[in-house]
XYZ file of N, CA, C and O in Angstrom:
664
model
N 9.079 23.254 7.842
C 9.618 21.911 7.778
C 8.632 20.942 8.425
O 8.067 21.215 9.476
N 8.431 19.799 7.797
C 7.506 18.781 8.288
C 8.147 18.031 9.454
O 9.314 17.632 9.362
N 7.400 17.823 10.547
C 7.957 17.039 11.658
C 8.309 15.625 11.182
O 7.603 15.052 10.349
N 9.381 15.069 11.724
C 9.849 13.754 11.278
C 8.779 12.675 11.398
O 8.665 11.806 10.547
N 7.978 12.735 12.457
C 6.954 11.694 12.638
C 5.863 11.755 11.569
O 5.132 10.798 11.371
N 5.757 12.886 10.864
C 4.762 13.023 9.799
C 5.323 12.690 8.417
O 4.568 12.596 7.455
N 6.641 12.532 8.328
C 7.241 12.186 7.039
C 6.841 10.766 6.637
O 6.789 9.871 7.474
N 6.564 10.586 5.388
C 6.232 9.272 4.807
C 5.008 8.635 5.470
O 4.920 7.422 5.605
N 4.048 9.473 5.869
C 2.848 8.984 6.542
C 1.993 8.105 5.633
O 1.213 7.278 6.117
N 2.144 8.243 4.301
C 1.328 7.447 3.378
C 1.607 5.950 3.502
O 0.790 5.135 3.087
N 2.728 5.569 4.093
C 3.037 4.147 4.276
C 1.965 3.467 5.133
O 1.635 2.305 4.916
N 1.406 4.206 6.078
C 0.389 3.639 6.969
C -0.898 3.297 6.225
O -1.688 2.477 6.695
N -1.121 3.898 5.063
C -2.336 3.624 4.295
C -2.305 2.259 3.630
O -3.352 1.696 3.324
N -1.102 1.738 3.380
C -0.988 0.514 2.597
C -0.255 -0.618 3.304
O -0.210 -1.726 2.788
N 0.326 -0.335 4.451
C 1.137 -1.326 5.143
C 0.715 -1.452 6.603
O 0.315 -0.478 7.216
N 0.823 -2.659 7.138
C 0.550 -2.908 8.555
C 1.808 -2.547 9.340
O 2.643 -3.409 9.636
N 1.947 -1.267 9.649
C 3.187 -0.768 10.246
C 3.481 -1.377 11.609
O 4.641 -1.705 11.905
N 2.477 -1.540 12.437
C 2.743 -2.087 13.775
C 3.294 -3.503 13.683
O 4.241 -3.850 14.384
N 2.705 -4.314 12.826
C 3.227 -5.679 12.627
C 4.636 -5.651 12.049
O 5.496 -6.428 12.447
N 4.873 -4.740 11.110
C 6.208 -4.607 10.526
C 7.218 -4.162 11.575
O 8.318 -4.716 11.650
N 6.854 -3.186 12.386
C 7.764 -2.720 13.429
C 8.129 -3.867 14.377
O 9.282 -4.031 14.763
N 7.129 -4.669 14.741
C 7.382 -5.800 15.649
C 8.280 -6.843 14.986
O 9.213 -7.355 15.603
N 7.992 -7.165 13.723
C 8.785 -8.167 13.013
C 10.219 -7.684 12.813
O 11.177 -8.452 12.994
N 10.377 -6.417 12.457
C 11.723 -5.866 12.269
C 12.463 -5.821 13.606
O 13.667 -6.092 13.652
N 11.759 -5.496 14.687
C 12.393 -5.453 16.001
C 12.880 -6.844 16.400
O 13.981 -6.983 16.963
N 12.103 -7.853 16.101
C 12.513 -9.227 16.406
C 13.716 -9.631 15.553
O 14.661 -10.255 16.049
N 13.698 -9.291 14.278
C 14.842 -9.582 13.404
C 16.092 -8.853 13.915
O 17.183 -9.424 13.943
N 15.916 -7.632 14.344
C 17.031 -6.843 14.874
C 17.593 -7.509 16.122
O 18.813 -7.631 16.287
N 16.712 -7.978 17.001
C 17.144 -8.641 18.235
C 17.935 -9.908 17.918
O 18.937 -10.216 18.558
N 17.500 -10.644 16.896
C 18.201 -11.878 16.523
C 19.564 -11.585 15.902
O 20.515 -12.325 16.117
N 19.642 -10.506 15.130
C 20.904 -10.161 14.475
C 21.908 -9.612 15.478
O 23.079 -9.980 15.468
N 21.457 -8.723 16.332
C 22.359 -8.148 17.345
C 21.629 -8.099 18.684
O 20.970 -7.104 19.011
N 21.747 -9.185 19.452
C 21.003 -9.310 20.718
C 21.290 -8.203 21.740
O 20.449 -7.926 22.577
N 22.446 -7.555 21.653
C 22.791 -6.522 22.642
C 22.294 -5.135 22.241
O 22.472 -4.178 22.969
N 21.690 -5.029 21.072
C 21.227 -3.712 20.621
C 19.976 -3.295 21.378
O 19.327 -4.096 22.048
N 19.640 -2.050 21.215
C 18.454 -1.463 21.847
C 17.213 -2.253 21.432
O 17.059 -2.641 20.279
N 16.316 -2.471 22.362
C 15.073 -3.203 22.060
C 14.186 -2.367 21.146
O 14.064 -1.169 21.316
N 13.567 -3.017 20.192
C 12.674 -2.321 19.273
C 13.433 -1.516 18.247
O 14.662 -1.436 18.266
N 12.674 -0.949 17.340
C 13.271 -0.113 16.301
C 13.434 1.310 16.819
O 12.599 1.799 17.575
N 14.484 1.952 16.373
C 14.660 3.368 16.710
C 13.698 4.187 15.852
O 13.159 3.693 14.853
N 13.483 5.417 16.241
C 12.624 6.296 15.445
C 13.204 6.491 14.045
O 12.467 6.585 13.070
N 14.523 6.520 13.951
C 15.172 6.674 12.644
C 14.929 5.444 11.772
O 14.637 5.570 10.579
N 15.025 4.268 12.354
C 14.756 3.035 11.593
C 13.312 3.019 11.102
O 13.047 2.657 9.953
N 12.387 3.428 11.961
C 10.977 3.488 11.552
C 10.782 4.495 10.426
O 10.042 4.242 9.474
N 11.436 5.608 10.529
C 11.331 6.659 9.520
C 11.842 6.170 8.163
O 11.177 6.330 7.138
N 13.002 5.561 8.161
C 13.559 5.028 6.916
C 12.668 3.925 6.344
O 12.452 3.858 5.135
N 12.136 3.061 7.201
C 11.250 2.003 6.735
C 10.008 2.597 6.088
O 9.613 2.197 4.991
N 9.397 3.580 6.733
C 8.226 4.238 6.146
C 8.577 4.877 4.803
O 7.791 4.852 3.864
N 9.774 5.446 4.723
C 10.219 6.041 3.460
C 10.283 5.009 2.352
O 9.785 5.229 1.239
N 10.885 3.863 2.637
C 10.968 2.800 1.633
C 9.579 2.283 1.258
O 9.286 2.062 0.079
N 8.715 2.117 2.251
C 7.363 1.616 2.000
C 6.517 2.623 1.228
O 5.537 2.255 0.595
N 6.905 3.883 1.285
C 6.208 4.926 0.523
C 6.727 5.013 -0.909
O 6.271 5.850 -1.687
N 7.703 4.173 -1.239
C 8.228 4.150 -2.597
C 9.378 5.107 -2.834
O 9.746 5.363 -3.973
N 9.951 5.638 -1.764
C 11.073 6.567 -1.902
C 12.389 5.808 -1.976
O 12.591 4.821 -1.268
N 13.273 6.302 -2.804
C 14.618 5.735 -2.890
C 15.421 6.224 -1.693
O 15.041 7.209 -1.040
N 16.550 5.585 -1.395
C 17.403 6.092 -0.315
C 17.816 7.547 -0.533
O 17.859 8.326 0.419
N 18.068 7.922 -1.784
C 18.447 9.315 -2.068
C 17.291 10.269 -1.757
O 17.504 11.357 -1.216
N 16.054 9.866 -2.082
C 14.889 10.711 -1.786
C 14.662 10.828 -0.281
O 14.320 11.900 0.218
N 14.861 9.725 0.428
C 14.723 9.760 1.886
C 15.765 10.709 2.468
O 15.453 11.565 3.299
N 17.004 10.563 2.008
C 18.095 11.421 2.497
C 17.791 12.889 2.231
O 18.012 13.738 3.104
N 17.277 13.188 1.059
C 16.957 14.574 0.704
C 15.935 15.153 1.685
O 16.072 16.278 2.141
N 14.911 14.365 2.015
C 13.882 14.862 2.935
C 14.407 15.015 4.356
O 13.874 15.788 5.135
N 15.443 14.239 4.686
C 16.021 14.315 6.032
C 17.254 15.209 6.083
O 17.925 15.273 7.110
N 17.540 15.874 4.961
C 18.701 16.761 4.863
C 20.003 16.023 5.181
O 20.842 16.499 5.940
N 20.133 14.822 4.598
C 21.335 14.012 4.758
C 21.926 13.731 3.384
O 21.269 13.934 2.367
N 23.126 13.199 3.374
C 23.713 12.807 2.091
C 23.145 11.447 1.686
O 22.802 10.621 2.544
N 23.033 11.225 0.394
C 22.484 9.957 -0.080
C 23.396 8.797 0.298
O 22.920 7.691 0.572
N 24.698 9.039 0.341
C 25.640 7.970 0.711
C 25.416 7.545 2.153
O 25.418 6.347 2.467
N 25.190 8.493 3.051
C 24.965 8.129 4.458
C 23.660 7.346 4.611
O 23.587 6.410 5.406
N 22.649 7.695 3.834
C 21.384 6.944 3.878
C 21.588 5.514 3.386
O 21.078 4.563 3.991
N 22.333 5.358 2.308
C 22.586 4.014 1.768
C 23.360 3.153 2.765
O 23.030 1.982 2.972
N 24.368 3.733 3.391
C 25.156 2.994 4.384
C 24.268 2.600 5.558
O 24.301 1.460 6.031
N 23.462 3.551 6.034
C 22.579 3.285 7.161
C 21.613 2.136 6.830
O 21.437 1.209 7.622
N 21.000 2.186 5.659
C 20.058 1.139 5.258
C 20.743 -0.219 5.143
O 20.177 -1.236 5.548
N 21.945 -0.251 4.589
C 22.673 -1.519 4.432
C 23.003 -2.144 5.784
O 22.970 -3.360 5.934
N 23.302 -1.309 6.769
C 23.676 -1.826 8.090
C 22.474 -2.176 8.955
O 22.612 -2.914 9.926
N 21.313 -1.641 8.626
C 20.142 -1.851 9.491
C 19.013 -2.562 8.747
O 18.944 -3.779 8.732
N 18.125 -1.804 8.139
C 16.887 -2.349 7.582
C 17.094 -3.467 6.565
O 16.358 -4.451 6.567
N 18.076 -3.328 5.701
C 18.301 -4.381 4.711
C 18.642 -5.704 5.400
O 18.210 -6.768 4.969
N 19.406 -5.626 6.477
C 19.748 -6.836 7.227
C 18.499 -7.460 7.861
O 18.342 -8.676 7.875
N 17.611 -6.617 8.364
C 16.388 -7.114 8.991
C 15.479 -7.773 7.952
O 14.849 -8.804 8.220
N 15.412 -7.186 6.773
C 14.584 -7.760 5.705
C 15.123 -9.139 5.308
O 14.362 -10.088 5.135
N 16.425 -9.242 5.179
C 17.026 -10.531 4.821
C 16.712 -11.577 5.892
O 16.440 -12.731 5.581
N 16.709 -11.170 7.149
C 16.381 -12.084 8.245
C 14.902 -12.488 8.167
O 14.565 -13.661 8.283
N 14.031 -11.519 7.944
C 12.596 -11.816 7.825
C 12.293 -12.737 6.654
O 11.460 -13.621 6.746
N 12.962 -12.498 5.531
C 12.727 -13.288 4.321
C 13.504 -14.599 4.353
O 13.374 -15.415 3.439
N 14.300 -14.805 5.401
C 15.106 -16.009 5.566
C 16.049 -16.237 4.383
O 16.152 -17.323 3.843
N 16.693 -15.162 3.961
C 17.703 -15.215 2.891
C 18.946 -14.454 3.364
O 19.319 -13.444 2.780
N 19.616 -14.953 4.402
C 20.710 -14.196 5.004
C 21.913 -13.974 4.086
O 22.637 -12.996 4.264
N 22.111 -14.833 3.108
C 23.299 -14.709 2.259
C 23.022 -14.019 0.932
O 23.930 -13.816 0.147
N 21.774 -13.704 0.666
C 21.432 -13.024 -0.584
C 21.549 -11.515 -0.412
O 21.157 -10.976 0.612
N 22.058 -10.848 -1.416
C 22.057 -9.378 -1.337
C 20.645 -8.853 -1.557
O 19.837 -9.481 -2.244
N 20.351 -7.740 -0.943
C 19.037 -7.126 -1.153
C 18.914 -6.720 -2.616
O 17.848 -6.822 -3.208
N 20.024 -6.313 -3.197
C 20.026 -5.960 -4.613
C 19.607 -4.529 -4.832
O 20.419 -3.676 -5.083
N 18.339 -4.266 -4.700
C 17.797 -2.947 -4.964
C 16.810 -2.605 -3.868
O 16.079 -3.474 -3.390
N 16.743 -1.345 -3.500
C 15.814 -0.930 -2.445
C 14.369 -1.241 -2.807
O 13.530 -1.443 -1.940
N 14.053 -1.327 -4.110
C 12.680 -1.653 -4.524
C 12.285 -3.080 -4.129
O 11.109 -3.381 -3.996
N 13.258 -3.947 -3.960
C 12.980 -5.328 -3.572
C 12.403 -5.429 -2.166
O 11.745 -6.412 -1.838
N 12.650 -4.431 -1.352
C 12.155 -4.441 0.026
C 10.629 -4.561 0.041
O 10.072 -5.431 0.700
N 9.945 -3.703 -0.691
C 8.481 -3.725 -0.720
C 7.962 -5.049 -1.277
O 6.996 -5.604 -0.755
N 8.602 -5.554 -2.318
C 8.166 -6.822 -2.896
C 8.261 -7.954 -1.881
O 7.331 -8.738 -1.726
N 9.380 -8.018 -1.196
C 9.566 -9.091 -0.205
C 8.599 -8.962 0.957
O 8.063 -9.951 1.441
N 8.361 -7.740 1.389
C 7.430 -7.539 2.503
C 5.994 -7.784 2.079
O 5.184 -8.290 2.857
N 5.654 -7.460 0.845
C 4.310 -7.747 0.346
C 4.104 -9.256 0.244
O 3.063 -9.766 0.648
N 5.104 -9.965 -0.264
C 5.018 -11.430 -0.343
C 4.861 -12.048 1.036
O 4.207 -13.080 1.183
N 5.448 -11.418 2.030
C 5.358 -11.921 3.401
C 4.034 -11.552 4.066
O 3.776 -11.946 5.200
N 3.174 -10.795 3.388
C 1.838 -10.509 3.895
C 1.711 -9.269 4.756
O 0.747 -9.140 5.510
N 2.635 -8.333 4.644
C 2.572 -7.128 5.466
C 1.808 -5.986 4.814
O 1.582 -4.976 5.450
N 1.423 -6.143 3.573
C 0.660 -5.089 2.911
C -0.803 -5.271 3.300
O -1.329 -6.382 3.281
N -1.463 -4.184 3.655
C -2.858 -4.274 4.082
C -3.770 -4.417 2.874
O -3.412 -4.048 1.764
N -4.930 -4.943 3.107
C -5.918 -5.118 2.048
C -6.932 -3.992 2.031
O -7.958 -4.103 1.420
N -6.625 -2.886 2.723
C -7.584 -1.789 2.815
C -7.363 -0.735 1.742
O -7.735 0.400 1.910
N -6.751 -1.143 0.647
C -6.545 -0.178 -0.427
C -7.886 0.151 -1.071
O -8.815 -0.643 -1.021
N -8.022 1.322 -1.699
C -9.292 1.706 -2.307
C -9.791 0.690 -3.328
O -10.970 0.448 -3.414
N -8.877 0.072 -4.090
C -9.310 -0.908 -5.091
C -10.046 -2.062 -4.437
O -11.025 -2.552 -4.949
N -9.570 -2.491 -3.262
C -10.190 -3.613 -2.574
C -11.596 -3.240 -2.116
O -12.530 -3.995 -2.286
N -11.770 -2.068 -1.551
C -13.077 -1.635 -1.077
C -14.058 -1.469 -2.232
O -15.201 -1.853 -2.135
N -13.595 -0.929 -3.333
C -14.473 -0.727 -4.487
C -14.924 -2.055 -5.052
O -16.086 -2.247 -5.367
N -14.002 -3.013 -5.169
C -14.347 -4.307 -5.742
C -15.447 -5.007 -4.961
O -16.214 -5.769 -5.521
N -15.546 -4.770 -3.666
C -16.579 -5.409 -2.871
C -17.951 -4.788 -3.081
O -18.951 -5.370 -2.707
N -18.034 -3.609 -3.668
C -19.321 -2.956 -3.827
C -19.730 -2.799 -5.293
O -20.749 -2.214 -5.578
N -18.945 -3.325 -6.199
C -19.249 -3.204 -7.619
C -20.350 -4.196 -7.984
O -20.353 -5.329 -7.516
N -21.273 -3.766 -8.806
C -22.330 -4.695 -9.223
C -21.733 -5.893 -9.953
O -20.717 -5.779 -10.631
N -22.399 -7.044 -9.793
C -21.910 -8.227 -10.488
C -22.287 -8.193 -11.957
O -21.669 -8.844 -12.768
N -23.338 -7.430 -12.273
C -23.750 -7.317 -13.668
C -24.330 -5.926 -13.894
O -25.056 -5.408 -13.061
N -23.982 -5.330 -15.010
C -24.511 -4.014 -15.337
C -24.918 -3.997 -16.800
O -24.232 -4.539 -17.653
N -26.055 -3.411 -17.083
C -26.544 -3.296 -18.444
C -26.930 -1.837 -18.674
O -27.700 -1.262 -17.908
N -26.377 -1.253 -19.701
C -26.681 0.132 -20.046
C -27.251 0.135 -21.459
O -26.637 -0.392 -22.381
N -28.439 0.707 -21.610
C -29.055 0.816 -22.928
C -29.236 2.284 -23.278
O -29.785 3.047 -22.493
N -28.776 2.675 -24.472
C -29.057 4.014 -24.966
C -30.378 3.920 -25.712
O -30.494 3.202 -26.699
N -31.383 4.603 -25.181
C -32.723 4.515 -25.732
C -32.944 5.537 -26.837
O -33.544 5.251 -27.865
N -32.444 6.739 -26.621
C -32.701 7.794 -27.588
C -31.570 8.805 -27.552
O -31.057 9.135 -26.486
N -31.190 9.300 -28.721
C -30.223 10.388 -28.822
C -30.888 11.497 -29.624
O -31.380 11.262 -30.726
N -30.921 12.682 -29.030
C -31.573 13.799 -29.709
C -30.646 14.990 -29.849
O -29.808 15.244 -28.992
N -30.798 15.696 -30.970
C -30.019 16.901 -31.229
C -30.993 18.056 -31.402
O -31.904 17.976 -32.229
N -30.822 19.094 -30.621
C -31.683 20.251 -30.742
C -30.824 21.485 -30.543
O -30.257 21.683 -29.474
N -30.692 22.279 -31.607
C -29.828 23.455 -31.611
C -28.409 23.037 -31.214
O -27.794 22.234 -31.888
N -27.883 23.535 -30.094
C -26.521 23.180 -29.680
C -26.527 22.210 -28.505
O -25.558 22.108 -27.765
N -27.622 21.489 -28.349
C -27.757 20.578 -27.211
C -27.922 19.146 -27.698
O -28.687 18.870 -28.622
N -27.217 18.257 -27.048
C -27.361 16.827 -27.313
C -28.023 16.222 -26.082
O -27.607 16.454 -24.953
N -29.068 15.455 -26.286
C -29.708 14.768 -25.160
C -29.636 13.267 -25.418
O -29.878 12.797 -26.528
N -29.270 12.552 -24.373
C -29.156 11.094 -24.462
C -30.011 10.503 -23.358
O -29.835 10.810 -22.178
N -30.956 9.651 -23.736
C -31.777 8.928 -22.766
C -31.188 7.532 -22.616
O -30.964 6.828 -23.612
N -30.945 7.144 -21.366
C -30.390 5.817 -21.130
C -31.191 5.107 -20.055
O -31.814 5.731 -19.196
N -31.173 3.793 -20.105
C -31.719 2.943 -19.054
C -30.557 2.131 -18.486
O -29.730 1.617 -19.244
N -30.521 2.016 -17.194
C -29.434 1.291 -16.531
C -30.035 0.205 -15.641
O -30.960 0.449 -14.875
N -29.472 -0.977 -15.740
C -29.858 -2.088 -14.861
C -28.594 -2.548 -14.141
O -27.594 -2.854 -14.780
N -28.653 -2.577 -12.817
C -27.527 -3.022 -12.004
C -27.952 -4.198 -11.149
O -29.008 -4.166 -10.523
N -27.130 -5.228 -11.106
C -27.384 -6.373 -10.232
C -26.264 -6.434 -9.208
O -25.095 -6.492 -9.560
N -26.657 -6.394 -7.937
C -25.688 -6.446 -6.853
C -25.763 -7.799 -6.171
O -26.848 -8.368 -6.032
N -24.616 -8.305 -5.687
C -24.662 -9.553 -4.918
C -25.392 -9.298 -3.610
O -25.290 -8.226 -3.024
N -26.140 -10.279 -3.180
C -26.916 -10.144 -1.956
C -26.362 -11.092 -0.908
O -25.833 -12.145 -1.220
N -26.538 -10.721 0.345
C -26.105 -11.613 1.419
C -27.142 -12.695 1.684
O -26.848 -13.691 2.296
N -28.381 -12.501 1.198
C -29.409 -13.519 1.375
C -29.281 -14.563 0.273
O -28.509 -14.430 -0.664
N -30.071 -15.612 0.359
C -29.977 -16.699 -0.614
C -30.473 -16.274 -1.988
O -29.956 -16.707 -2.998
N -31.520 -15.446 -2.039
C -32.021 -15.004 -3.335
C -31.353 -13.700 -3.701
O -31.210 -12.804 -2.876
N -30.949 -13.602 -4.927
C -30.250 -12.402 -5.365
C -31.264 -11.305 -5.653
O -32.231 -11.508 -6.365
N -31.012 -10.125 -5.085
C -31.891 -8.986 -5.282
C -31.387 -8.177 -6.454
O -30.197 -8.032 -6.654
N -32.291 -7.631 -7.229
C -31.921 -6.831 -8.388
C -32.473 -5.435 -8.246
O -33.600 -5.243 -7.831
N -31.659 -4.485 -8.581
C -32.085 -3.095 -8.641
C -32.280 -2.798 -10.113
O -31.330 -2.751 -10.869
N -33.513 -2.659 -10.527
C -33.803 -2.483 -11.941
C -34.356 -1.093 -12.148
O -35.469 -0.794 -11.742
N -33.562 -0.262 -12.765
C -33.981 1.107 -13.046
C -34.688 1.217 -14.386
O -35.183 2.269 -14.741
N -34.732 0.137 -15.131
C -35.392 0.121 -16.427
C -36.719 -0.615 -16.254
O -36.823 -1.805 -16.432
N -37.751 0.095 -15.864
C -39.045 -0.527 -15.574
C -39.854 -0.809 -16.857
O -40.840 -1.505 -16.811
N -39.430 -0.246 -17.977
C -40.206 -0.392 -19.196
C -39.850 -1.604 -20.026
O -40.495 -1.893 -21.012
N -38.807 -2.349 -19.678
C -38.418 -3.521 -20.484
C -39.242 -4.725 -20.160
O -39.585 -5.085 -19.128
């Protein structure tokens, strides 16, 4: 069995959990000032589950609970905190999937996703030329020339030109 603190760990890859924990703790304090300070470990666990894209039933299954108890727990806790954070106290959450959308709109999703890192290193221009295609017995050979232009931090743009014959 996986330790509870390791469940839904993928949420940390895409979400600023510490900021979320602080914001949810503040919302919790405003909703019920006499409650325990900060989020409980269970609240953090359920939040990570939702941020990992799990439904309440999937979270309950991993925690060996009934799906109804998970839904009730979420309605009484995290959903209320989200409504407070989004400043929509009278609107129903509607669907558990709305949680991620609202939190992403509020800026809690990190920009360290692989797509973001790749986009910063992709060449601004790429040219691929097939120079020759040869067939010999059961072998196909393809000669290509590649030219890549990368953005430079200096004023003049540097080019990496692998096609020296053009």
